[in-house]
Coordinates of C-alpha atoms in Angstrom, one line a residue:
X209 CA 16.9 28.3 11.8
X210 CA 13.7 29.2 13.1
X211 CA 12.9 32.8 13.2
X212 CA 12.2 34.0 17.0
X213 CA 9.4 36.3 15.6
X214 CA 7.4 33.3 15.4
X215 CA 4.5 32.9 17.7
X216 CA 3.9 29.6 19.9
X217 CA 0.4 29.6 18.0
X218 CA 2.1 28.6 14.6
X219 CA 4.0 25.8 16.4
X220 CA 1.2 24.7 19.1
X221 CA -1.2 22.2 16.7
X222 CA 2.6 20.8 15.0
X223 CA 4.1 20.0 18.0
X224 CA 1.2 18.0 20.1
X225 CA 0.8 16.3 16.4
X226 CA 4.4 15.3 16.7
X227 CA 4.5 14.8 20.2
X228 CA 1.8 12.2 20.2
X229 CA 3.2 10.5 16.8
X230 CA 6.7 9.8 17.9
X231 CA 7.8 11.0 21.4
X232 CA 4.0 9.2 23.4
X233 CA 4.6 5.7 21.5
X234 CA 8.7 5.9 22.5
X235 CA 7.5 7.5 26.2
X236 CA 5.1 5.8 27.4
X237 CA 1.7 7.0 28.6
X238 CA 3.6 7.0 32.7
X239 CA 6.7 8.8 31.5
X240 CA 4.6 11.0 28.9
X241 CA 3.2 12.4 31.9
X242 CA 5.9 12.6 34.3
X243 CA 8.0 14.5 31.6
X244 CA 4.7 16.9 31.1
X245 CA 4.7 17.6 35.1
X246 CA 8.3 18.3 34.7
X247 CA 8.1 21.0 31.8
X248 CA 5.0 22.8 33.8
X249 CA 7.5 22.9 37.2
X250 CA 10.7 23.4 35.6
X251 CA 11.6 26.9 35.0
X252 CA 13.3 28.1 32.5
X253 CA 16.7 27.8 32.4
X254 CA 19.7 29.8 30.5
X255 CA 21.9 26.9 31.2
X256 CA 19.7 23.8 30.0
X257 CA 20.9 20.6 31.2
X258 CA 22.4 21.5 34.6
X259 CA 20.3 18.6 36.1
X260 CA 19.2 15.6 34.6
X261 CA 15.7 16.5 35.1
X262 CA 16.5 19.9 32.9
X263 CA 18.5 17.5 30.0
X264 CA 15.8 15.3 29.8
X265 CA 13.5 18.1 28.4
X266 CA 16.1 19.7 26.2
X267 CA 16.4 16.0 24.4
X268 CA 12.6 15.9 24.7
X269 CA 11.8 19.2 23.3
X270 CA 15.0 19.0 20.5
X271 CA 13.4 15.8 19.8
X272 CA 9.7 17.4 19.6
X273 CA 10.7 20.5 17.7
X274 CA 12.7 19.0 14.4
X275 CA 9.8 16.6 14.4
X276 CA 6.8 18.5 14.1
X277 CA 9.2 20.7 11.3
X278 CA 9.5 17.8 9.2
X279 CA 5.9 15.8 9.9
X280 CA 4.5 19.6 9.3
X281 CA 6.7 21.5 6.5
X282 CA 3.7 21.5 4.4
X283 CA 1.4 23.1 6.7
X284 CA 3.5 25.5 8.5
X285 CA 3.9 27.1 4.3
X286 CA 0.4 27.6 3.7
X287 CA -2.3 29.2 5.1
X288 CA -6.2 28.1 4.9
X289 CA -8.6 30.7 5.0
X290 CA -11.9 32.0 3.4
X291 CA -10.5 32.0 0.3
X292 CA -9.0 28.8 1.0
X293 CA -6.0 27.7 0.6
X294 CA -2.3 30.0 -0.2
X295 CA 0.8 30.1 0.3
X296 CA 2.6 32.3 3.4
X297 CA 5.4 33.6 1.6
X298 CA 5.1 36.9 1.0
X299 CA 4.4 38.6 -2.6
X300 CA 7.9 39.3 -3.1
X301 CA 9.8 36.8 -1.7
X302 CA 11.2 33.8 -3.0
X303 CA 11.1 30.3 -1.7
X304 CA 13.6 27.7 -1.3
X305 CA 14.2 25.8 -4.1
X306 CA 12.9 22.4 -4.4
X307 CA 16.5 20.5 -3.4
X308 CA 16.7 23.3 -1.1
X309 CA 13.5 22.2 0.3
X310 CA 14.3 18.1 0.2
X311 CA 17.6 18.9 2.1
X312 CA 15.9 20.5 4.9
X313 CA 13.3 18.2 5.2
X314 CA 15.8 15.4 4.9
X315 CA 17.5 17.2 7.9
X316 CA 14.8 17.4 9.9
X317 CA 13.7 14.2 9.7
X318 CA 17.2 12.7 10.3
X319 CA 17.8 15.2 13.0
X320 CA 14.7 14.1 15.1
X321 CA 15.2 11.0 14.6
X322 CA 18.6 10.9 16.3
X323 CA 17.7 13.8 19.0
X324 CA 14.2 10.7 19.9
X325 CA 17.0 8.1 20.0
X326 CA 19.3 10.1 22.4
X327 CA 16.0 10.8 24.3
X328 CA 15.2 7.4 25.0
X329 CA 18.7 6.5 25.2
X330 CA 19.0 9.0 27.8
X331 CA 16.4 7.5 29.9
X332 CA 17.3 3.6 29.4
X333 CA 20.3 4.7 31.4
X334 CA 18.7 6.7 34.0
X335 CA 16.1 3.9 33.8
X336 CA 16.7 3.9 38.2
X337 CA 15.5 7.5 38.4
X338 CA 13.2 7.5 36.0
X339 CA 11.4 4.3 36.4
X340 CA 8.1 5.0 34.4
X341 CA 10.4 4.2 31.0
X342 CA 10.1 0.6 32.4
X343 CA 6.6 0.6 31.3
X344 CA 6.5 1.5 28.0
X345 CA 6.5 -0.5 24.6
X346 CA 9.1 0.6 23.1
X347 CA 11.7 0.0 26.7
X348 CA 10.0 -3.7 26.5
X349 CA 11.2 -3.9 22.9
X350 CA 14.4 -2.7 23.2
X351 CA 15.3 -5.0 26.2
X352 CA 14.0 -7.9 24.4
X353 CA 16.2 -7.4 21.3
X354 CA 19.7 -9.0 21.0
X355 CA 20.1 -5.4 19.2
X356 CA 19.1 -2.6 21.2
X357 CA 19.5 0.4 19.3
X358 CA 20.9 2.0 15.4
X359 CA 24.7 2.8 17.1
X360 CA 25.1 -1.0 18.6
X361 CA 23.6 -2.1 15.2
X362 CA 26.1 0.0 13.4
X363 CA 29.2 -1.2 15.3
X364 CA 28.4 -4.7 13.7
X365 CA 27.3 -3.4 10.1
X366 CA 27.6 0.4 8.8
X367 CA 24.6 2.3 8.3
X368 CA 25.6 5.5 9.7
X369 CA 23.6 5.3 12.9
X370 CA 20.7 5.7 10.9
X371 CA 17.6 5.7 13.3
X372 CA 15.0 5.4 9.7
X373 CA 17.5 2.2 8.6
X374 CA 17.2 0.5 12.6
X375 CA 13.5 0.9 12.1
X376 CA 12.7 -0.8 9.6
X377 CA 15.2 -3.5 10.1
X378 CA 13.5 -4.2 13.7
X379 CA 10.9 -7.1 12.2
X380 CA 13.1 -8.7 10.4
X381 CA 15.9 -8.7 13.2
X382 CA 12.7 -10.2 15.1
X383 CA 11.7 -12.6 12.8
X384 CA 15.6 -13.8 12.4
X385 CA 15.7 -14.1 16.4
X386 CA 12.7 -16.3 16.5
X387 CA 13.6 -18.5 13.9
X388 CA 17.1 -18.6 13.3
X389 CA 19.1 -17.8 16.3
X390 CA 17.0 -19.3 19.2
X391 CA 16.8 -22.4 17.4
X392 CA 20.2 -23.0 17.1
X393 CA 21.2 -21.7 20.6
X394 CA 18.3 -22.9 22.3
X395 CA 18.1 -22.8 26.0
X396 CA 21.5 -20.9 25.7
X397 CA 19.7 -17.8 24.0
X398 CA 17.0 -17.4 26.4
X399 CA 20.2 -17.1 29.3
X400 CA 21.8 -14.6 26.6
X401 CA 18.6 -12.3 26.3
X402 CA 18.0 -12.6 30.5
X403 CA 21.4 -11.6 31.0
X404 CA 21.5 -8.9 28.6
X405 CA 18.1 -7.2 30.1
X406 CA 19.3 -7.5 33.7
X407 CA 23.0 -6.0 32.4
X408 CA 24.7 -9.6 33.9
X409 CA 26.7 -10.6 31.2
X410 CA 29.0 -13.2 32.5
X411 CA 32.6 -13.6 31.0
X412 CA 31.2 -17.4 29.5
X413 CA 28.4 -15.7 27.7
X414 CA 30.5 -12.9 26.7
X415 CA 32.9 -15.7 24.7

């Protein structure tokens, strides 16, 4: 839990680090900016996610948030000063202990992950209403693979919806595409890949 004594100051330099790390490259430098003109005209809301425009910045911040915890844990403990650098604890408390401290950064990182994929998936589907996602890398990616995302990957081969896992696999998944599949499907898998981007599966392909 974060505390809700702590001041946006703390968080502000963490979470624009974040923000540009992970959420801009998934975004897109058009939806990076229509989501920002949504947070500065949205008010805030007691019951987030009553429109889609308000869900779209709870997954955003969620996603932003957990993030900048785990890309940051070791700066949000110390503190830099004249006397350079210390730890904020204070004298007499006590810090987590060191699995304590893996754990939760093993959460956070797993937790963000997942909250950027429901992000993006969020937007894929809504793709009509918010069409700046079109534009972006990582939308041109996704609707180029025969794999689109960690749950469709995990339907065919368990690894717990594991966003870290989908990652890394991406290039090789690529590389397999290129030189396996399409080369044994040939004109076949380029009608596969345009009828999965344009969501036109036809009961032949889907045999």
């Amino acid at each position: 839990a974060v505390s809700a004594s702590c001041s946006f100051e703390t968080f502000e330099a963490p979470l624009r680090t974040a923000y540009n790390k992970f959420l801009l490259p998934v975004l897109g430098d058009s939806m990076s900016e229509r989501l920002i003109g949504l947070y500065a005209d949205t008010e805030p809301s007691l019951n987030p996610g009553s429109t889609k425009d308000e869900q779209l910045l709870f997954l955003a911040q969620c996603a932003n948030l957990l993030l900048a915890l785990w890309n940051s844990y070791q700066s949000l403990n110390v503190v830099v000063d004249d006397g350079g650098m210390r730890n904020m604890l204070a004298e007499n408390s006590a810090g987590p202990y060191k699995y304590q401290e893996n754990a939760l950064k093993k959460y956070y990182r797993n937790s963000g992950l997942d909250a950027l994929d429901r992000l993006f998936d969020f937007l894929v589907k809504n793709k009509d209403e918010y069409a700046e996602i079109k534009e972006s890398h990582a939308y041109k990616q996704r609707i180029g693979g025969v794999v689109k995302n960690a749950a469709e990957f995990d339907s065919y081969y368990p690894i717990g919806s594991s966003s870290l896992i989908f990652i890394a696999m991406r290039a090789e998944m690529k590389r397999t595409e290129d030189n396996i599949v399409a080369p044994r499907l040939g004109d076949l898998f380029d009608e596969l890949k345009e009828a999965m981007q344009s969501d036109s599966m036809s009961p032949e392909l889907e045999e």
